[in-house]
mmCIF file of C-alpha atoms in Angstrom:
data_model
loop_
_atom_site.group_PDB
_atom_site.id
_atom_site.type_symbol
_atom_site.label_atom_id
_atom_site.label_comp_id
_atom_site.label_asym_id
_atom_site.label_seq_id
_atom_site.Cartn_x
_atom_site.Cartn_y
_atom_site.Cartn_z
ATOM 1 C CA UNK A 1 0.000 0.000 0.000
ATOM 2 C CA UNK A 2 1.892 2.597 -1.368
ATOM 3 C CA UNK A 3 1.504 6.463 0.669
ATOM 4 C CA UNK A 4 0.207 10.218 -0.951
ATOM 5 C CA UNK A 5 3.125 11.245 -2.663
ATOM 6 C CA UNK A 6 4.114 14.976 -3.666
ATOM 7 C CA UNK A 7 6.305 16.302 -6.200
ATOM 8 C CA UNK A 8 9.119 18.118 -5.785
ATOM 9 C CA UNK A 9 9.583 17.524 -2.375
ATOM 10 C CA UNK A 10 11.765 21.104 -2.199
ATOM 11 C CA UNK A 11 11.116 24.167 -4.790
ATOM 12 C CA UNK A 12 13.291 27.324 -4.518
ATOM 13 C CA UNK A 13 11.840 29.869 -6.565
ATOM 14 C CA UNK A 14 12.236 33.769 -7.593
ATOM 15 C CA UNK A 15 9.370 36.690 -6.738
ATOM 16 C CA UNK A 16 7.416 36.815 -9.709
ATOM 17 C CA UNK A 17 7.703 33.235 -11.123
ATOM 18 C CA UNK A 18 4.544 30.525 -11.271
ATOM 19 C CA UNK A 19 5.626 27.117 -9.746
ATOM 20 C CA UNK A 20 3.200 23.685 -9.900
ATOM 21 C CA UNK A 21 3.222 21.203 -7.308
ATOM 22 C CA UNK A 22 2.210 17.585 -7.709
ATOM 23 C CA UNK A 23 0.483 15.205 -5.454
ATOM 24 C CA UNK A 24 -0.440 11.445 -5.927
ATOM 25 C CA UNK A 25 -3.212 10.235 -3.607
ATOM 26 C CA UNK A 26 -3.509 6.713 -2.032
ATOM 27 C CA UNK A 27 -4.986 4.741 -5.276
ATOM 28 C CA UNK A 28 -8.633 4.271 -3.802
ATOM 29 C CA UNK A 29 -8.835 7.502 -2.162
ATOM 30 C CA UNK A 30 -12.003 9.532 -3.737
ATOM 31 C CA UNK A 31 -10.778 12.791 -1.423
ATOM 32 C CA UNK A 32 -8.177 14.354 -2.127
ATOM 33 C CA UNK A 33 -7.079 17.715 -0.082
ATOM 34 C CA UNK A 34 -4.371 20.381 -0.543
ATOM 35 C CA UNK A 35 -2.960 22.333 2.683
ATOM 36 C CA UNK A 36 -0.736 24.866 3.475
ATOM 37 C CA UNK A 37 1.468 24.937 6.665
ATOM 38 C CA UNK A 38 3.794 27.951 7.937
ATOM 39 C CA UNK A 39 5.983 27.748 10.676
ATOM 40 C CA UNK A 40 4.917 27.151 13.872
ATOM 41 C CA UNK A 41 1.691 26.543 12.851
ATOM 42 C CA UNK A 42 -0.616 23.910 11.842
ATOM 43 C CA UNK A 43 -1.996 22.987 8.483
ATOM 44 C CA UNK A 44 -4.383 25.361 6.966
ATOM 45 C CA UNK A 45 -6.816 23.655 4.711
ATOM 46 C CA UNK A 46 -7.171 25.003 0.830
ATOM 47 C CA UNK A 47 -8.880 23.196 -1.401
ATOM 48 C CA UNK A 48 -10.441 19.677 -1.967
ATOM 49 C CA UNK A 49 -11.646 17.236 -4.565
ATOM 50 C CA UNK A 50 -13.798 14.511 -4.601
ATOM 51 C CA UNK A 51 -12.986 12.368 -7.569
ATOM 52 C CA UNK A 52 -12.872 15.131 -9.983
ATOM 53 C CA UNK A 53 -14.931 17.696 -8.944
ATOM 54 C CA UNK A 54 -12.851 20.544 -6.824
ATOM 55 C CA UNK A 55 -16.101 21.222 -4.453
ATOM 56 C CA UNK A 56 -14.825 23.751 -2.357
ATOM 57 C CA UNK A 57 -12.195 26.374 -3.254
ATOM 58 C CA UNK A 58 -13.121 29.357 -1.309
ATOM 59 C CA UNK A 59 -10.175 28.915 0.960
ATOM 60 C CA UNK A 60 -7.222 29.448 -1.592
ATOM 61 C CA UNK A 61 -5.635 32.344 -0.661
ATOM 62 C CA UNK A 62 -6.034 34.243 -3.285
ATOM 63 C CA UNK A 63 -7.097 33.876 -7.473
ATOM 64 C CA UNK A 64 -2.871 33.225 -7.667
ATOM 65 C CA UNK A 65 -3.989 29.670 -6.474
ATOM 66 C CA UNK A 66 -5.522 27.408 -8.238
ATOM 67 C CA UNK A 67 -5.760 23.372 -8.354
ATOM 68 C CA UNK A 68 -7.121 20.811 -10.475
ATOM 69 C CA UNK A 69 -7.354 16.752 -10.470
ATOM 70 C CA UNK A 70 -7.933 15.771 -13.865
ATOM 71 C CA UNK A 71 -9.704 12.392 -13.953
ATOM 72 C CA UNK A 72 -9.719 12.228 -10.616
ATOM 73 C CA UNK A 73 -6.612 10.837 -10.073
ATOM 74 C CA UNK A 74 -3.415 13.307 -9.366
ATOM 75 C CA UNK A 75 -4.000 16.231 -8.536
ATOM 76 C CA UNK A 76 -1.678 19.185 -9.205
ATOM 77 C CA UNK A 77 -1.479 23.077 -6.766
ATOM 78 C CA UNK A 78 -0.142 26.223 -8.895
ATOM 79 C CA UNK A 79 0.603 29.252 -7.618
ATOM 80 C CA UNK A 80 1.165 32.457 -9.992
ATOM 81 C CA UNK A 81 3.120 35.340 -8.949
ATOM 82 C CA UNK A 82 5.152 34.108 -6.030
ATOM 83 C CA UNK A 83 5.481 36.304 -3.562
ATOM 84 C CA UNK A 84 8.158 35.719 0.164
ATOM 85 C CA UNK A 85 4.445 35.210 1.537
ATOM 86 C CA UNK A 86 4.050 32.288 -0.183
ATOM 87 C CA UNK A 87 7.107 30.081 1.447
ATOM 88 C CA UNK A 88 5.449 27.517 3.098
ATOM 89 C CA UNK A 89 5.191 24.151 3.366
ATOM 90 C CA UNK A 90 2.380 22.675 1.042
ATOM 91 C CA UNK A 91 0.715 19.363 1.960
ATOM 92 C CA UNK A 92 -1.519 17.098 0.205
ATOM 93 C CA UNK A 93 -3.345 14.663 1.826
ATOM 94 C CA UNK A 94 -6.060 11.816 0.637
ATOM 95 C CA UNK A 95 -9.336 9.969 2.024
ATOM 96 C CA UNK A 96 -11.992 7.813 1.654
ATOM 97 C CA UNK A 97 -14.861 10.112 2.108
ATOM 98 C CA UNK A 98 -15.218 10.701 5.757
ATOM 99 C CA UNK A 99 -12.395 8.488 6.817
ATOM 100 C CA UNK A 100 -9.108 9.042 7.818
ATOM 101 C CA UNK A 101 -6.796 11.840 5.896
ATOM 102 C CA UNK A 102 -3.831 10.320 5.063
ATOM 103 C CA UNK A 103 -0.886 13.224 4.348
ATOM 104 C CA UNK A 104 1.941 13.458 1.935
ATOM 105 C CA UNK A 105 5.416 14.493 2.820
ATOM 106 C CA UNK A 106 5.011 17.718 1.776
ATOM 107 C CA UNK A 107 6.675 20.572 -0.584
ATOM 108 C CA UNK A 108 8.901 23.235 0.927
ATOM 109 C CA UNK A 109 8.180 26.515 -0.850
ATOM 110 C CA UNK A 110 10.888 28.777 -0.627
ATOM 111 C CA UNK A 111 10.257 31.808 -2.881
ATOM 112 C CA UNK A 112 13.570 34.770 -2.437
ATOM 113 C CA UNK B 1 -9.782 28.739 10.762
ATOM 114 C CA UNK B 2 -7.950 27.092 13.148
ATOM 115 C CA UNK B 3 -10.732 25.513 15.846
ATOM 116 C CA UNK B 4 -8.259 23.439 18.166
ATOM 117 C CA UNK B 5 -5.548 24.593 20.472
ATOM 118 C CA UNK B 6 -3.087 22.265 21.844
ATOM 119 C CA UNK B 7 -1.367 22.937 25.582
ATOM 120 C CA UNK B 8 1.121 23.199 26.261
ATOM 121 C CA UNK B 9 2.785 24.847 23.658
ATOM 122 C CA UNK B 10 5.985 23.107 24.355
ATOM 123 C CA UNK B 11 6.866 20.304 26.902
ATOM 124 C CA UNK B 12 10.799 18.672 27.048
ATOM 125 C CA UNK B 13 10.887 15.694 29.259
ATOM 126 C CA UNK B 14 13.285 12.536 29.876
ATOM 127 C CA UNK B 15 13.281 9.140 28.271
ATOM 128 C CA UNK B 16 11.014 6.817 30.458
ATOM 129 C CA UNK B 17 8.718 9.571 31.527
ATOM 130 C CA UNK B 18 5.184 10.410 30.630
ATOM 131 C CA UNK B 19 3.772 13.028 28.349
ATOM 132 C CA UNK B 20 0.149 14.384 28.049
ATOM 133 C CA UNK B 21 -1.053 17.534 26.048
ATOM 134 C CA UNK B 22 -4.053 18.647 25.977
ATOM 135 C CA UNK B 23 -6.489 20.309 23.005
ATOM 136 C CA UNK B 24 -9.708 22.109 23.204
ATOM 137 C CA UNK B 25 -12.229 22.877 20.607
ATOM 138 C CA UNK B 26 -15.010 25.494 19.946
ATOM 139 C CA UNK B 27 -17.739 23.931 18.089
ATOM 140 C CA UNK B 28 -19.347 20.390 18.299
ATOM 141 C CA UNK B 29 -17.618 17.504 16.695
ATOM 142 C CA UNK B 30 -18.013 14.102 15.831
ATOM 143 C CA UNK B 31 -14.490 12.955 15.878
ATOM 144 C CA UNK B 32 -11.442 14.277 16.631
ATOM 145 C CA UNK B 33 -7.580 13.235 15.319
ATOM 146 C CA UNK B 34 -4.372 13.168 16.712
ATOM 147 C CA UNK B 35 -1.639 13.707 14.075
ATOM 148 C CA UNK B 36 2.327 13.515 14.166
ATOM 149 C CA UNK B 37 4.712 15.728 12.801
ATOM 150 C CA UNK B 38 8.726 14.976 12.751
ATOM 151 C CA UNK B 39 10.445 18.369 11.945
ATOM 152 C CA UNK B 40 10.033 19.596 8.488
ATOM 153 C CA UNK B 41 8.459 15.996 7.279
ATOM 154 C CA UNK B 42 4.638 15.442 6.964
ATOM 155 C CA UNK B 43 2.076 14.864 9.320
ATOM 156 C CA UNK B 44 1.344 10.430 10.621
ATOM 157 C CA UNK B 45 -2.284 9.977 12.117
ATOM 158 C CA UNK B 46 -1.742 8.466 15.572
ATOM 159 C CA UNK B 47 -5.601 8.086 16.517
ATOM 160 C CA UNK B 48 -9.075 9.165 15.594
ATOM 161 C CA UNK B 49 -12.105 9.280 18.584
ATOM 162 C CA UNK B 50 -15.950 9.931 17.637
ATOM 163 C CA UNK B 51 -17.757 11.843 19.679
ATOM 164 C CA UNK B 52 -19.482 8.741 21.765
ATOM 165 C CA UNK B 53 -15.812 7.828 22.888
ATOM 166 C CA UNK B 54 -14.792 8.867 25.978
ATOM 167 C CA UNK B 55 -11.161 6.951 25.596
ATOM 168 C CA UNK B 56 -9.127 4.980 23.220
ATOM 169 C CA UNK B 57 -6.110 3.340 23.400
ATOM 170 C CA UNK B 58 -3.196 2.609 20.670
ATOM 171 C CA UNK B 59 -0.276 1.172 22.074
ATOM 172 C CA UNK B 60 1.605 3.863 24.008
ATOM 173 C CA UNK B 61 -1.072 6.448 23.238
ATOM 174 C CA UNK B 62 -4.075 6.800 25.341
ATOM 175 C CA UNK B 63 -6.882 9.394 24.175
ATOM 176 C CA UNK B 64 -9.455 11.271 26.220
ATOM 177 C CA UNK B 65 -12.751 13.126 24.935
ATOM 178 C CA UNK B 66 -15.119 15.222 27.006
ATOM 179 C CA UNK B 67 -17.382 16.803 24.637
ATOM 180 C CA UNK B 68 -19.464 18.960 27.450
ATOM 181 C CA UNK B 69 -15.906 20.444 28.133
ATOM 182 C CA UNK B 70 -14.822 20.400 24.698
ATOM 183 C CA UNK B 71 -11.172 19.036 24.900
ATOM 184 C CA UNK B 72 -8.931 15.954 24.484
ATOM 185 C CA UNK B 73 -5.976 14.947 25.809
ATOM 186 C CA UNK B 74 -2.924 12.538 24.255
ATOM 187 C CA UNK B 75 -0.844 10.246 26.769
ATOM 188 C CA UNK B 76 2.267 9.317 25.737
ATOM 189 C CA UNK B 77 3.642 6.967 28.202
ATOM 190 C CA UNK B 78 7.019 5.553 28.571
ATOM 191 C CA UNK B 79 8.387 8.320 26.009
ATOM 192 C CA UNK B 80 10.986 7.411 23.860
ATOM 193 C CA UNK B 81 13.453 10.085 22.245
ATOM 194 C CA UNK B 82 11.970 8.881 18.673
ATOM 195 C CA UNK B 83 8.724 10.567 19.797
ATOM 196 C CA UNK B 84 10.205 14.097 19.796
ATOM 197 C CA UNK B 85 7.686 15.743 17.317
ATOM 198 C CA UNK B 86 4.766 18.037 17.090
ATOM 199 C CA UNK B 87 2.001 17.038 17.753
ATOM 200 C CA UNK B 88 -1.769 18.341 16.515
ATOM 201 C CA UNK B 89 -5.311 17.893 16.903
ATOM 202 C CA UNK B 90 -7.541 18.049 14.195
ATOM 203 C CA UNK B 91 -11.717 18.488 14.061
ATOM 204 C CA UNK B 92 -13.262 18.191 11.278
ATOM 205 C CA UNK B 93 -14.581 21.405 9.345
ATOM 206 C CA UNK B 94 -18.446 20.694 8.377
ATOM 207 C CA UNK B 95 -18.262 23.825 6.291
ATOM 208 C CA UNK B 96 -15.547 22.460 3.852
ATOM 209 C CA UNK B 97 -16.397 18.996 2.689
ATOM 210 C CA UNK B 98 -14.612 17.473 5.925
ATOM 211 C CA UNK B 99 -11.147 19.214 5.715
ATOM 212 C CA UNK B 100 -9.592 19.252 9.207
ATOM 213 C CA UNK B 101 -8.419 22.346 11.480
ATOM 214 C CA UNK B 102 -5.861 22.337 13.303
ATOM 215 C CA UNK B 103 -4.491 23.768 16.090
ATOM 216 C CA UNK B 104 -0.751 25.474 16.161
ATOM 217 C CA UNK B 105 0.628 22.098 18.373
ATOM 218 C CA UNK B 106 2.724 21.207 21.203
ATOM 219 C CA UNK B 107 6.319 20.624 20.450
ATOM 220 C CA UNK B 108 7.331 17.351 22.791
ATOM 221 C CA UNK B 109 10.995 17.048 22.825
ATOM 222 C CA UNK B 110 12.680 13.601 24.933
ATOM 223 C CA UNK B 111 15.632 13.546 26.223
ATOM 224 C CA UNK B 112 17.696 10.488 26.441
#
């Protein structure tokens, strides 16, 4: 039983440039949720999907973010613009519908 | 929105020893999650207890509800140095398709 995966696991990135994250849920997870996490704090949910549908997306900090899961399968995070604001670390986690979220590793953002 | 908050906000203690932090919430729930996080690394799921729990047990970890008070509290008995991590609780948001807050969690470092 292979774990959520995420892709790259570090990014270092310039003001100004767009950078794409990937993140492979657990195969049989329908749920699949995107977080962000600063330091010394915890997660702060973003976005989900449920198969393919991104049903809520009101919590993305701002129109700079945007995800989609084509087919319902991976699902990949973009941010335009980067700003310093944006270093954080970005999870990805995945679930059964109600069940347990199961997380990724994570990507370290670190825009200079 | 962050609903939980863990206390303490840090707690160092020896090998051998035993270590409870605690987490309150502001709304009703029907489960709450304990997570794991090893520095910079993504978060492990320790335990999950529904709302007509009042304890749980998984190995070393012992979890307590009271939903009239609204809190929780993690055991970690007999402490080893390989459970120096933060540690979060998570409720589920009902507004956002079951994405979890969490609090800002208690750093537990052991000491050989």
């Amino acid at each position: 039983d292979t774990g959520v995966s995420q892709d790259p696991r570090h990014k270092i990135t310039k003001r100004g440039q767009n950078v794409t994250f990937r993140c492979d849920p657990i195969s049989e997870h329908n749920r699949l949720y995107w977080y962000r996490q600063t330091l010394g704090q915890g997660p702060e949910f973003l976005t989900y999907f449920q198969n393919e549908a991104q049903l809520e997306k009101s919590r993305l900090l701002s129109d700079r973010f945007s995800a989609e899961r084509p087919k319902g399968s991976f699902s990949t995070l973009e941010i335009q613009r980067t700003e310093q604001g944006d270093s954080a670390m970005y999870l990805c986690a995945s679930s059964k519908i109600t069940d347990t979220q199961y997380f990724g590793p994570g990507t370290r953002l670190t825009v200079l | 929105s962050q609903q939980g908050e863990e206390d303490p906000q840090a707690l160092s203690i020896q090998e051998g020893e035993n270590a409870t932090m605690n987490c309150s919430y502001k709304t009703s729930i029907n489960n709450l999650q304990w997570y794991r996080q090893n520095s910079g690394r993504g978060l492990v799921h320790l335990i999950l207890i529904r709302s007509n729990e009042r304890e749980k047990h998984s190995g070393r970890l012992r979890v307590t509800l009271d939903t009239s008070k609204k809190s929780s509290s993690l055991l970690i008995t007999a402490s080893r140095a390989a459970d120096t991590a933060s540690y979060f609780c998570a409720t589920p948001a009902w507004d956002s398709g079951y994405a979890l807050n969490f609090g800002k969690g208690t750093s537990l470092l052991v000491t050989p």
